[in-house]
XYZ file of C-alpha atoms in Angstrom:
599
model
C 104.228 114.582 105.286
C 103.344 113.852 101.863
C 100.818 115.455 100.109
C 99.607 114.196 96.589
C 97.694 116.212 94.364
C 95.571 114.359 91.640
C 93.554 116.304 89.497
C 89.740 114.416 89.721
C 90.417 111.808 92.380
C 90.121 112.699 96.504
C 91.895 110.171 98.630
C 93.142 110.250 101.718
C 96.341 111.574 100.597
C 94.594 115.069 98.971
C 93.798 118.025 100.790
C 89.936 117.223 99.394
C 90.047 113.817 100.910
C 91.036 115.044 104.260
C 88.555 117.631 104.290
C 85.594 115.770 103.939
C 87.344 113.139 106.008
C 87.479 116.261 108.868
C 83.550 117.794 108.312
C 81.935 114.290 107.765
C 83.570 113.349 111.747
C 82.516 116.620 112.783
C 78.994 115.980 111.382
C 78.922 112.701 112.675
C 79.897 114.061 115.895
C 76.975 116.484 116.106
C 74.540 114.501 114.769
C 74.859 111.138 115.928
C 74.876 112.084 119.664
C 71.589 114.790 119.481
C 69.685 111.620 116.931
C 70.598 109.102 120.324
C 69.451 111.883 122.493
C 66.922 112.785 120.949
C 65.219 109.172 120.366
C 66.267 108.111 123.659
C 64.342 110.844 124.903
C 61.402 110.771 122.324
C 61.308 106.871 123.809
C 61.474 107.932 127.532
C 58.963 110.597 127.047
C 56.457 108.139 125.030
C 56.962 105.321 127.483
C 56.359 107.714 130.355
C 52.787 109.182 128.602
C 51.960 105.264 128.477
C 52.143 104.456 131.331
C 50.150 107.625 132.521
C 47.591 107.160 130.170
C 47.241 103.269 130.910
C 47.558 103.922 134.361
C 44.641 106.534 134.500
C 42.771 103.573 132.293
C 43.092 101.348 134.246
C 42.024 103.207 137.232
C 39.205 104.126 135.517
C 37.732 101.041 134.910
C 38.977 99.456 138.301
C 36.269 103.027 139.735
C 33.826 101.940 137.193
C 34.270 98.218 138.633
C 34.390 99.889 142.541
C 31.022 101.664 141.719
C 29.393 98.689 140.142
C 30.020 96.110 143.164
C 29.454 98.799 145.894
C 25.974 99.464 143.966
C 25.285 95.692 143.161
C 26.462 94.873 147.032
C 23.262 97.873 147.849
C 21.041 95.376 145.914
C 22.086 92.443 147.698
C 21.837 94.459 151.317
C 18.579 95.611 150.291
C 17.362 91.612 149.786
C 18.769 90.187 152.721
C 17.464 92.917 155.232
C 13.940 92.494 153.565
C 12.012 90.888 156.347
C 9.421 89.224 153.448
C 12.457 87.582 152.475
C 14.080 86.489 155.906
C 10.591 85.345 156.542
C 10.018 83.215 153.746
C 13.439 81.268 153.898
C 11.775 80.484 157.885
C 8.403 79.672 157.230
C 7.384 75.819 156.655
C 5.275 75.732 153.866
C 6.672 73.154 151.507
C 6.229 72.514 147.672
C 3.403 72.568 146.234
C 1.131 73.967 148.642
C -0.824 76.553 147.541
C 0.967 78.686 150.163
C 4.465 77.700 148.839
C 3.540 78.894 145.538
C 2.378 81.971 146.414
C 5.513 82.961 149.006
C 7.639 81.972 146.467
C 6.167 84.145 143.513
C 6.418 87.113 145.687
C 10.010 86.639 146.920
C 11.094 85.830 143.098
C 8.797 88.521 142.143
C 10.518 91.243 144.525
C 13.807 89.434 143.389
C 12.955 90.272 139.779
C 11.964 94.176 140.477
C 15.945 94.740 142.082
C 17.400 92.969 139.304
C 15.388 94.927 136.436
C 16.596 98.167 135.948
C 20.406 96.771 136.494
C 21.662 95.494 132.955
C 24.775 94.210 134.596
C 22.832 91.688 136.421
C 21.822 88.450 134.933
C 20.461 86.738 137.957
C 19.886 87.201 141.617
C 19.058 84.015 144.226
C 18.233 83.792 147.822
C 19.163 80.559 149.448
C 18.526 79.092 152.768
C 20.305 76.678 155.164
C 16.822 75.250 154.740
C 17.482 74.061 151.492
C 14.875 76.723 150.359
C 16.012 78.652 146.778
C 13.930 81.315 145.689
C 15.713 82.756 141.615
C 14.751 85.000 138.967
C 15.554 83.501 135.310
C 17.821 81.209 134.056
C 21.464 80.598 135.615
C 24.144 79.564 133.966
C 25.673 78.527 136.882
C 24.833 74.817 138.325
C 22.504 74.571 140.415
C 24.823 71.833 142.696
C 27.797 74.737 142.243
C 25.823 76.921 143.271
C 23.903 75.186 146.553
C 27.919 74.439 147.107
C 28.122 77.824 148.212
C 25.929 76.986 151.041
C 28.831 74.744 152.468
C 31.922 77.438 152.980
C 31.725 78.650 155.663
C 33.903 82.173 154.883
C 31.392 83.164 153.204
C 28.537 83.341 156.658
C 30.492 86.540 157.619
C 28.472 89.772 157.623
C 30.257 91.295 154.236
C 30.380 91.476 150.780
C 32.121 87.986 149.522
C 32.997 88.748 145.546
C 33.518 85.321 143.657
C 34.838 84.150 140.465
C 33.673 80.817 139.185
C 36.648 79.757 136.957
C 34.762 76.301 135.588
C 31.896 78.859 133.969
C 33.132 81.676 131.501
C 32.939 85.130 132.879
C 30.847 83.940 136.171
C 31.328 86.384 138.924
C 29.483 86.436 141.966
C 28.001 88.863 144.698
C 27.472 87.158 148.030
C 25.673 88.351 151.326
C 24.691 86.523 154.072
C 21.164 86.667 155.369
C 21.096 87.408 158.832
C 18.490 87.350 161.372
C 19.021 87.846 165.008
C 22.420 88.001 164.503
C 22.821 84.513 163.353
C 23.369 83.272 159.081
C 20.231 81.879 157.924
C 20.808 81.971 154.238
C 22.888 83.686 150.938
C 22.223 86.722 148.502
C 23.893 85.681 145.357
C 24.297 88.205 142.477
C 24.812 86.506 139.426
C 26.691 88.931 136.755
C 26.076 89.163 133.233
C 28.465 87.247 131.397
C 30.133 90.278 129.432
C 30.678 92.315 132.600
C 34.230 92.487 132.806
C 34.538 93.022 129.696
C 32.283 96.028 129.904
C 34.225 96.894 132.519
C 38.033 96.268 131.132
C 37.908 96.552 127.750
C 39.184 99.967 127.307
C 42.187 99.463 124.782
C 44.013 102.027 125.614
C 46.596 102.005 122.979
C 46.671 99.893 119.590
C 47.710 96.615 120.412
C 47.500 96.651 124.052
C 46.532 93.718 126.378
C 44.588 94.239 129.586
C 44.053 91.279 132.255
C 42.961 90.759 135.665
C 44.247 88.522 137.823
C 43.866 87.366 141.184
C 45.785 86.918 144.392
C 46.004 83.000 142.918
C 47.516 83.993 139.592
C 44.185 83.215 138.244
C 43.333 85.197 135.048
C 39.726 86.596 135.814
C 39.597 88.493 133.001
C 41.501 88.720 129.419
C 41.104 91.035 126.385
C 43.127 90.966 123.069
C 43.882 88.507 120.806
C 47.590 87.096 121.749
C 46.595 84.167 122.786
C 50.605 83.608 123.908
C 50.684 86.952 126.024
C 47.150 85.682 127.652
C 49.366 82.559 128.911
C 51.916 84.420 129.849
C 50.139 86.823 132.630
C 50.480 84.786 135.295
C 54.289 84.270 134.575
C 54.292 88.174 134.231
C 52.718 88.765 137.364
C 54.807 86.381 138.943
C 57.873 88.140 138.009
C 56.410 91.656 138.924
C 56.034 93.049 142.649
C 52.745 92.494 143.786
C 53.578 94.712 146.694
C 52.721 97.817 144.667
C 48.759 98.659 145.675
C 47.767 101.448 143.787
C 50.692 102.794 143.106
C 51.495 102.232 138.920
C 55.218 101.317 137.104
C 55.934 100.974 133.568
C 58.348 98.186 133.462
C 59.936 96.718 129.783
C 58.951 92.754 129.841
C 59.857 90.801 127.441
C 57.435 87.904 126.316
C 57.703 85.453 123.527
C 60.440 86.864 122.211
C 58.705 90.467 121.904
C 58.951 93.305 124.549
C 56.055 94.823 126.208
C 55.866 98.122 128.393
C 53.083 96.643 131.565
C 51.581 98.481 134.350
C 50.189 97.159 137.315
C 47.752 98.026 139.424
C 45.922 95.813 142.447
C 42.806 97.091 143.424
C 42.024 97.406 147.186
C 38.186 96.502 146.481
C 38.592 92.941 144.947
C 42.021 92.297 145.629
C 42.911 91.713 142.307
C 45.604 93.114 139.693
C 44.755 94.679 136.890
C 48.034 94.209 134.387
C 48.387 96.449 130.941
C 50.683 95.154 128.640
C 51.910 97.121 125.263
C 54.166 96.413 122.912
C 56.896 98.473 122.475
C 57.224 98.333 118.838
C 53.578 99.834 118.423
C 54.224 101.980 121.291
C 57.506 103.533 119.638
C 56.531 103.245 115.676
C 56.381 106.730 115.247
C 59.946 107.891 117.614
C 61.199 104.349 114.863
C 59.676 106.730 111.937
C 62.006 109.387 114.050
C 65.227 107.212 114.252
C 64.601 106.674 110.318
C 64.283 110.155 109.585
C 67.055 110.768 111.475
C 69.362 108.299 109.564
C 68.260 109.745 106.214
C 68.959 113.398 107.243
C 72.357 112.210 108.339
C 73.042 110.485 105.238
C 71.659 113.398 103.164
C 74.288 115.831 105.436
C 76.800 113.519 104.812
C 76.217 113.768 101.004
C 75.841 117.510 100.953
C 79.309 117.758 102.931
C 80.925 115.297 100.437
C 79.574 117.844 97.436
C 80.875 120.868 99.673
C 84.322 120.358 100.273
C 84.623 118.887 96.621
C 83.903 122.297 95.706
C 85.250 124.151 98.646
C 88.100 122.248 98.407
C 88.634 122.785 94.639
C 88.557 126.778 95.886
C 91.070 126.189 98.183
C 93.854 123.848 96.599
C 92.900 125.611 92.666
C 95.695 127.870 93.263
C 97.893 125.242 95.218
C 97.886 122.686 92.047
C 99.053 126.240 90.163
C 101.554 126.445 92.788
C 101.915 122.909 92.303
C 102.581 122.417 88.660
C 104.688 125.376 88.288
C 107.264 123.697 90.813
C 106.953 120.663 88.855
C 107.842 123.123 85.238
C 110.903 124.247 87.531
C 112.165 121.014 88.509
C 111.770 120.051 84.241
C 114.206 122.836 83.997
C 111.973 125.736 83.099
C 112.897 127.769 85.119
C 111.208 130.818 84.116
C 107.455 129.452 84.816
C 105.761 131.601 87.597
C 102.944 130.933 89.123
C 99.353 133.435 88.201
C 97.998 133.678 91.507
C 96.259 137.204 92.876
C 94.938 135.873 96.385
C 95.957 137.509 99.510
C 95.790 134.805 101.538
C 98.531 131.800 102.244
C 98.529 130.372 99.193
C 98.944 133.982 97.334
C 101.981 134.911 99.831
C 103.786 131.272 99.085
C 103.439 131.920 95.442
C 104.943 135.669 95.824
C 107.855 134.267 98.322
C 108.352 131.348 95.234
C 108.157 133.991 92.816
C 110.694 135.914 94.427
C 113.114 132.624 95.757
C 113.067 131.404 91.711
C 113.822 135.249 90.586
C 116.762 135.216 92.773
C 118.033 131.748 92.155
C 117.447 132.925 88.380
C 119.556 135.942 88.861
C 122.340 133.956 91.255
C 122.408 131.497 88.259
C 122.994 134.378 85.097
C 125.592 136.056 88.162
C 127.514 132.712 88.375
C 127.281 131.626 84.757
C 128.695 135.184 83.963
C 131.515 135.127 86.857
C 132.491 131.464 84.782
C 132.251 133.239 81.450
C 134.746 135.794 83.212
C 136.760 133.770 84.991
C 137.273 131.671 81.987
C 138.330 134.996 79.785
C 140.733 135.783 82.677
C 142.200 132.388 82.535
C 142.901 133.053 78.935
C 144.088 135.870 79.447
C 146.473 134.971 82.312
C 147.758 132.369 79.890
C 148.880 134.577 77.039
C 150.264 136.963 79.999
C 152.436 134.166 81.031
C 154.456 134.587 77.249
C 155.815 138.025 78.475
C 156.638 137.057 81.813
C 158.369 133.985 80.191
C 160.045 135.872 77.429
C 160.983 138.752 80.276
C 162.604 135.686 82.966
C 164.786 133.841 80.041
C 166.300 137.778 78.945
C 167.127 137.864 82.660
C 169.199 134.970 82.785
C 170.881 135.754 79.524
C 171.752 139.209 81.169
C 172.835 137.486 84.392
C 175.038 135.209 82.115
C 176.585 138.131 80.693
C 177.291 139.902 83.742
C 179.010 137.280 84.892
C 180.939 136.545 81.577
C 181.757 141.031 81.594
C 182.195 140.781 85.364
C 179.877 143.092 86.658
C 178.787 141.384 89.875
C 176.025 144.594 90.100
C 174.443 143.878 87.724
C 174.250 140.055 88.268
C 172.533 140.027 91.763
C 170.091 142.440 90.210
C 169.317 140.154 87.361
C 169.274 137.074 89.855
C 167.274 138.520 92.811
C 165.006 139.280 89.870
C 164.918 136.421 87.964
C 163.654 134.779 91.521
C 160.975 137.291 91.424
C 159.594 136.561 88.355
C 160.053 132.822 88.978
C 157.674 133.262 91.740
C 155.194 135.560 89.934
C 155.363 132.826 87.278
C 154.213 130.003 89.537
C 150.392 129.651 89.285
C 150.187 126.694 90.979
C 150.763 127.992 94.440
C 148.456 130.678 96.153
C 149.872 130.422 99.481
C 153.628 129.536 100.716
C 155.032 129.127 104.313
C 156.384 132.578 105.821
C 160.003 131.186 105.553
C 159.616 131.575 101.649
C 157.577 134.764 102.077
C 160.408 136.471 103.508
C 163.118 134.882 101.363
C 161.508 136.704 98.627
C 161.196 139.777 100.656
C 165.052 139.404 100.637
C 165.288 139.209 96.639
C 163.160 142.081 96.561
C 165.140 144.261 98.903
C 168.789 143.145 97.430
C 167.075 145.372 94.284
C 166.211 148.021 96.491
C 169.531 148.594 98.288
C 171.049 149.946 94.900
C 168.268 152.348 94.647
C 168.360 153.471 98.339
C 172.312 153.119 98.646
C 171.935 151.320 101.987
C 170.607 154.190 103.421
C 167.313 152.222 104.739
C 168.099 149.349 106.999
C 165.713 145.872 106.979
C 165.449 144.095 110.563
C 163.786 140.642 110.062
C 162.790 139.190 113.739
C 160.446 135.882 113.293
C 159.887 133.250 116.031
C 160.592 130.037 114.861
C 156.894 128.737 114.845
C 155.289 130.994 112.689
C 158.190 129.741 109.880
C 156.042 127.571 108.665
C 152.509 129.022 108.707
C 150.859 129.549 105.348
C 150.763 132.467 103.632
C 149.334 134.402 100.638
C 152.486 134.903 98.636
C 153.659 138.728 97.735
C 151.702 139.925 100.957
C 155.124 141.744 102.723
C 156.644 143.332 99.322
C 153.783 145.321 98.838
C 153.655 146.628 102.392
C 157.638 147.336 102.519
C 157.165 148.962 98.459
C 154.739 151.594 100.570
C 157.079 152.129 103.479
C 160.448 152.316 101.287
C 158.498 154.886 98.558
C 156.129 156.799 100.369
C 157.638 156.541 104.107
C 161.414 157.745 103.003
C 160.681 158.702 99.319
C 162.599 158.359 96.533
C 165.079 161.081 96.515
C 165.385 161.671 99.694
C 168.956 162.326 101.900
C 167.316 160.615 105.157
C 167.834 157.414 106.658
C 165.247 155.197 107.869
C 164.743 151.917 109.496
C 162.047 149.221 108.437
C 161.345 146.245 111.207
C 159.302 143.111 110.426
C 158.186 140.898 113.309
C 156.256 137.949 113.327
C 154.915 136.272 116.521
C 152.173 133.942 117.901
C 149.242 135.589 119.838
C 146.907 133.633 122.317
C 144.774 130.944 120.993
C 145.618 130.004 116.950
C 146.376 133.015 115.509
C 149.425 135.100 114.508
C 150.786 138.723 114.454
C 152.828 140.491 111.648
C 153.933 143.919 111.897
C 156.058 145.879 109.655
C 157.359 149.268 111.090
C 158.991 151.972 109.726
C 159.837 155.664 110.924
C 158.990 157.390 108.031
C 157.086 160.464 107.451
C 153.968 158.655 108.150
C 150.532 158.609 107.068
C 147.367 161.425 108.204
C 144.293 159.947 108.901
C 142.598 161.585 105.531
C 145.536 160.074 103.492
C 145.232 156.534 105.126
C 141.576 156.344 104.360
C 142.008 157.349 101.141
C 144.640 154.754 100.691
C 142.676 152.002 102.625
C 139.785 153.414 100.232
C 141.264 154.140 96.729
C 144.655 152.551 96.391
C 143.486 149.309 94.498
C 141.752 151.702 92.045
C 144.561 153.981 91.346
C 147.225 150.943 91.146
C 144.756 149.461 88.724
C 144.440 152.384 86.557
C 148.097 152.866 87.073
C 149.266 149.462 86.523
C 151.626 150.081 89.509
C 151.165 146.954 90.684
C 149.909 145.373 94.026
C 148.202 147.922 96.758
C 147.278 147.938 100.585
C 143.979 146.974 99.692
C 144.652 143.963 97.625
C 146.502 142.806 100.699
C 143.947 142.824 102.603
C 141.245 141.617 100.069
C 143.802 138.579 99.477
C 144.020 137.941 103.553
C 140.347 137.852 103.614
C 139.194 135.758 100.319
C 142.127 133.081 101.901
C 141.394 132.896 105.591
C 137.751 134.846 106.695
C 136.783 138.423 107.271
C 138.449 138.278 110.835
C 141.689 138.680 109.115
C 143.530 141.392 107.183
C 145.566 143.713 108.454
C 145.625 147.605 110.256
C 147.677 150.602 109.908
C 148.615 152.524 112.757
C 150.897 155.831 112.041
C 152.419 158.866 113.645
C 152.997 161.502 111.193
C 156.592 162.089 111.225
C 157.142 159.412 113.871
C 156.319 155.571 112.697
C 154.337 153.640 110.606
C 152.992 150.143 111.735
C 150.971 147.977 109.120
C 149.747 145.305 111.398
C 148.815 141.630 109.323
C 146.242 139.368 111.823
C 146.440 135.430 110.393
C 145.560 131.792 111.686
C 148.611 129.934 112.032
C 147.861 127.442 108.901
C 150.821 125.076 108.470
C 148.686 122.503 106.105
C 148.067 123.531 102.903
C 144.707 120.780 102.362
C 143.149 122.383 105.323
C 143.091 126.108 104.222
C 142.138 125.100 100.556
C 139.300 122.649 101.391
C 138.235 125.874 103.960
C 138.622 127.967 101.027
C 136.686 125.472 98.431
C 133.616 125.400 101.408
C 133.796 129.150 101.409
C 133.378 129.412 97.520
C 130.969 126.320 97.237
């Protein structure tokens, strides 16, 4: 993962950008679904009080239209059971007898007295089978319409017959047959004033709304509003709507012209007609829209305020990571002494201590190394001018061994050789490690010195299997070990023989065993810890030359800290100095080990 870090720009990329990327979708996810709630619910609620409250409207009115026929149909029973009445559509005076004129004036006079203290009637007539027609006022409706309804033959039965005369605007009519003796002799028709249903109906119930009637025909009775397309429409609405409901009222979303309504039916029992309430939706739900609006704002203004508070929560939180930040970047320029100034205790305060630390050490691994170089150069320098006395000390030899051979003193001449070998050896600082073959040829120089000094009174047993001849080792490892048995083991002026065994041997898997034995006067616990402990210091102080411990020291730095070498001893018994090595027989592999090791 990448992280860029830009001072004044947030992308993607930055920790800023990704935390307003993180609170705006957490935002969004909180808000957006309670706003959708929330309006849907706001809509279901408002849609639901609608339809109540045009419902209960609607009822209303269709009551007020209930009590209105039922007290208009009381009129019209009243008339027809009048026997004055009954009696003047029988009698057989005819116009203009004196007698016609007065049985007329009473009957339209009677008439008149129903129909005066009722504002909702314009009219009220009485017509016989007899042709007879007794009125009060003027009627809109034509006089052949109206002796039509003489002619149907529905309307003879003994109940109220409501009418709606489609050719005349607003013309309903109350009809009653006029029965005597059980058998029709004329009609009671109630002629109602033209804005009846429309006293009736228009209640408006909500801005904008549309209330119709309609009957079982699809006949639009009555109308209010001004949508003159929604006023065509009713019957289509109607048609699409179940007209199996009675009383019971739905709000259902209809869409009309393009523009969706919320309607409620409801068919009234009385007149058998449907009374549909239509309002549009967008009036209906202008204020929950003034809701979804609000909603949209407050989202965008919580959107803005989170964009503002992780720019500066942010700029809190990665401050001290662009410290962090640049002081890496000083580092990787090559100062490395730049630290970070950071005093949180949080993350970003422990990274900066653990960096502080990490470059501290690196700092101090980097002076350690640079001063091991500066050391390792001086002892380079120093080995070089060394190498003029060893030089100057192997060329004397040879003149001395040319001598000895020119006097004839062979003594002296093996000495000088064996050592000149030596020294050729100790000379050589090209090779580190040698096969064990050499190893113990040199072992022989050394110990061709030694027998003068001893006056073969210490015998050397060499015993080496054949396949660890070859194995790599670090050179001058046995002298040293057999310089410790021969000086300390027998001493140097001492009458007593001794016997010194070196064996070298393969052990399971890839190592190998070397042990060099010797019955001396051995070695106390307290003396071989010291030694194991102190002997490189002393030698060094003593210039006595290679210890125990540089042995082992050498073993290690060459092959790993699983080998060295153990002493085992028996005070006045034996001595065992016990060398554990791999059995290396290529020089390239052990050095490019080594070189890893170092690296």
């Amino acid at each position: 993962m990448v992280i860029t870090i830009d001072e004044g720009k947030m992308t993607l990329r930055t920790i800023q950008g990704k935390m307003f990327i993180a609170f705006s979708i957490m935002i969004c996810l909180a808000i957006i679904p309670i706003s959708y709630i929330t309006y849907k619910n706001a809509s279901s609620v408002i849609e639901e009080n609608a339809t109540i409250f045009i419902s209960d409207s609607i009822r209303r009115a269709d009551e007020k239209l209930r009590s209105t026929m039922e007290e208009a149909d009381q009129v019209a029973k009243v008339i027809v059971t009048r026997d004055m009445v009954a009696q003047s559509l029988l009698s057989d005076t005819a116009a203009p007898s004196y007698e016609w004129f007065q049985e007329k004036k009473q009957v339209e006079d009677y008439i008149a007295s129903m129909a005066a203290y009722k504002s909702y009637i314009q009219r009220i007539s009485v017509m016989g089978f007899n042709g007879k027609l007794f009125q009060n006022g003027f009627s809109r409706i034509n006089q052949t319409k109206l002796q039509g309804l003489i002619e149907k033959g529905e309307l003879r039965e003994n109940r109220r017959h409501v009418l709606f005369d489609a050719s005349t605007e607003n013309s309903m009519l109350l009809v009653r047959p006029l029965l005597t003796g059980g058998k029709s002799i004329g009609l009671g028709v109630i002629e109602f004033h033209p804005d009846f249903m429309k006293r009736v109906f228009e209640i408006q119930p909500l801005k904008g709304s549309v209330i119709g009637v309609v009957d079982g025909r699809g006949q639009i009775i009555y109308h209010s509003g001004s949508n003159e397309n929604v006023i065509s429409d009713l019957s289509a609405v109607m048609g699409d709507m179940n007209k199996g409901t009675g009383s019971e009222a739905a709000g259902r979303l209809k869409e009309v012209n393009g523009e969706t309504y919320l309607t409620v039916q409801i068919a009234s029992d009385l007149t058998g007609w449907t009374t549909i309430g239509m309002v549009p939706t967008s009036e209906l739900l202008r204020e929950v829209e003034q809701i979804r609006k609000q909603l949209i704002l407050i989202t965008v203004l919580v959107l803005l305020a989170v964009h503002v508070i992780s720019i500066v929560l942010s700029k809190q939180i990665t401050k001290n990571l662009k410290r962090l930040h640049n002081t890496m970047k000083r580092v990787g320029e090559g100062q490395l002494k730049a630290r970070p100034r950071i005093d949180t205790q949080d993350e970003v305060g422990q990274l900066s201590e653990m960096f502080t630390t990490m470059m501290t050490n690196v700092q101090e691994l980097m002076e350690e190394t640079e001063e091991r170089g500066r050391q390792k150069r001086e002892a380079e320098y120093r080995a070089l001018q060394s190498q003029i006395n060893p030089h100057f000390l192997y060329n004397t030899l040879n003149t001395i061994n040319y001598l000895s051979k020119i006097q004839q003193v062979p003594n002296i001449g093996e000495i000088s050789a064996a050592l000149v070998e030596l020294m050729r050896f100790a000379v050589d600082q090209k090779r580190d490690l040698i096969p064990i073959r050499e190893e113990l040829e040199l072992l022989k120089r050394y110990l061709s010195i030694q027998r003068y000094r001893f006056m073969d009174r210490i015998t050397v047993s060499i015993d080496a299997e054949e396949a660890t001849l070859d194995c790599l080792i670090p050179k001058f490892v046995l002298q040293p070990i057999v310089e410790n048995a021969l000086l300390h083991g027998f001493g140097a002026s001492s009458e007593r023989a001794g016997r010194i065994t070196i064996k070298s041997y393969c052990r399971e898997g890839s190592d190998m065993t070397i042990d060099v034995t010797d019955n001396g006067a051995g070695i106390s616990e307290e003396q071989l810890e010291a030694l194991l402990r102190h002997e490189s210091e002393r030698h060094a102080r003593e210039g006595t030359g290679i210890g125990i411990s540089n042995v082992k020291d050498r073993i290690r730095l060459a092959f790993g800290e699983q080998y060295g070498l153990s002493i085992v001893s028996v005070p006045g018994i034996l001595t065992t100095v016990e060398l554990q090595l791999p059995q290396c027989k290529e020089k390239g592999v052990v050095t490019h080990e080594l070189e890893n090791r170092f690296r």
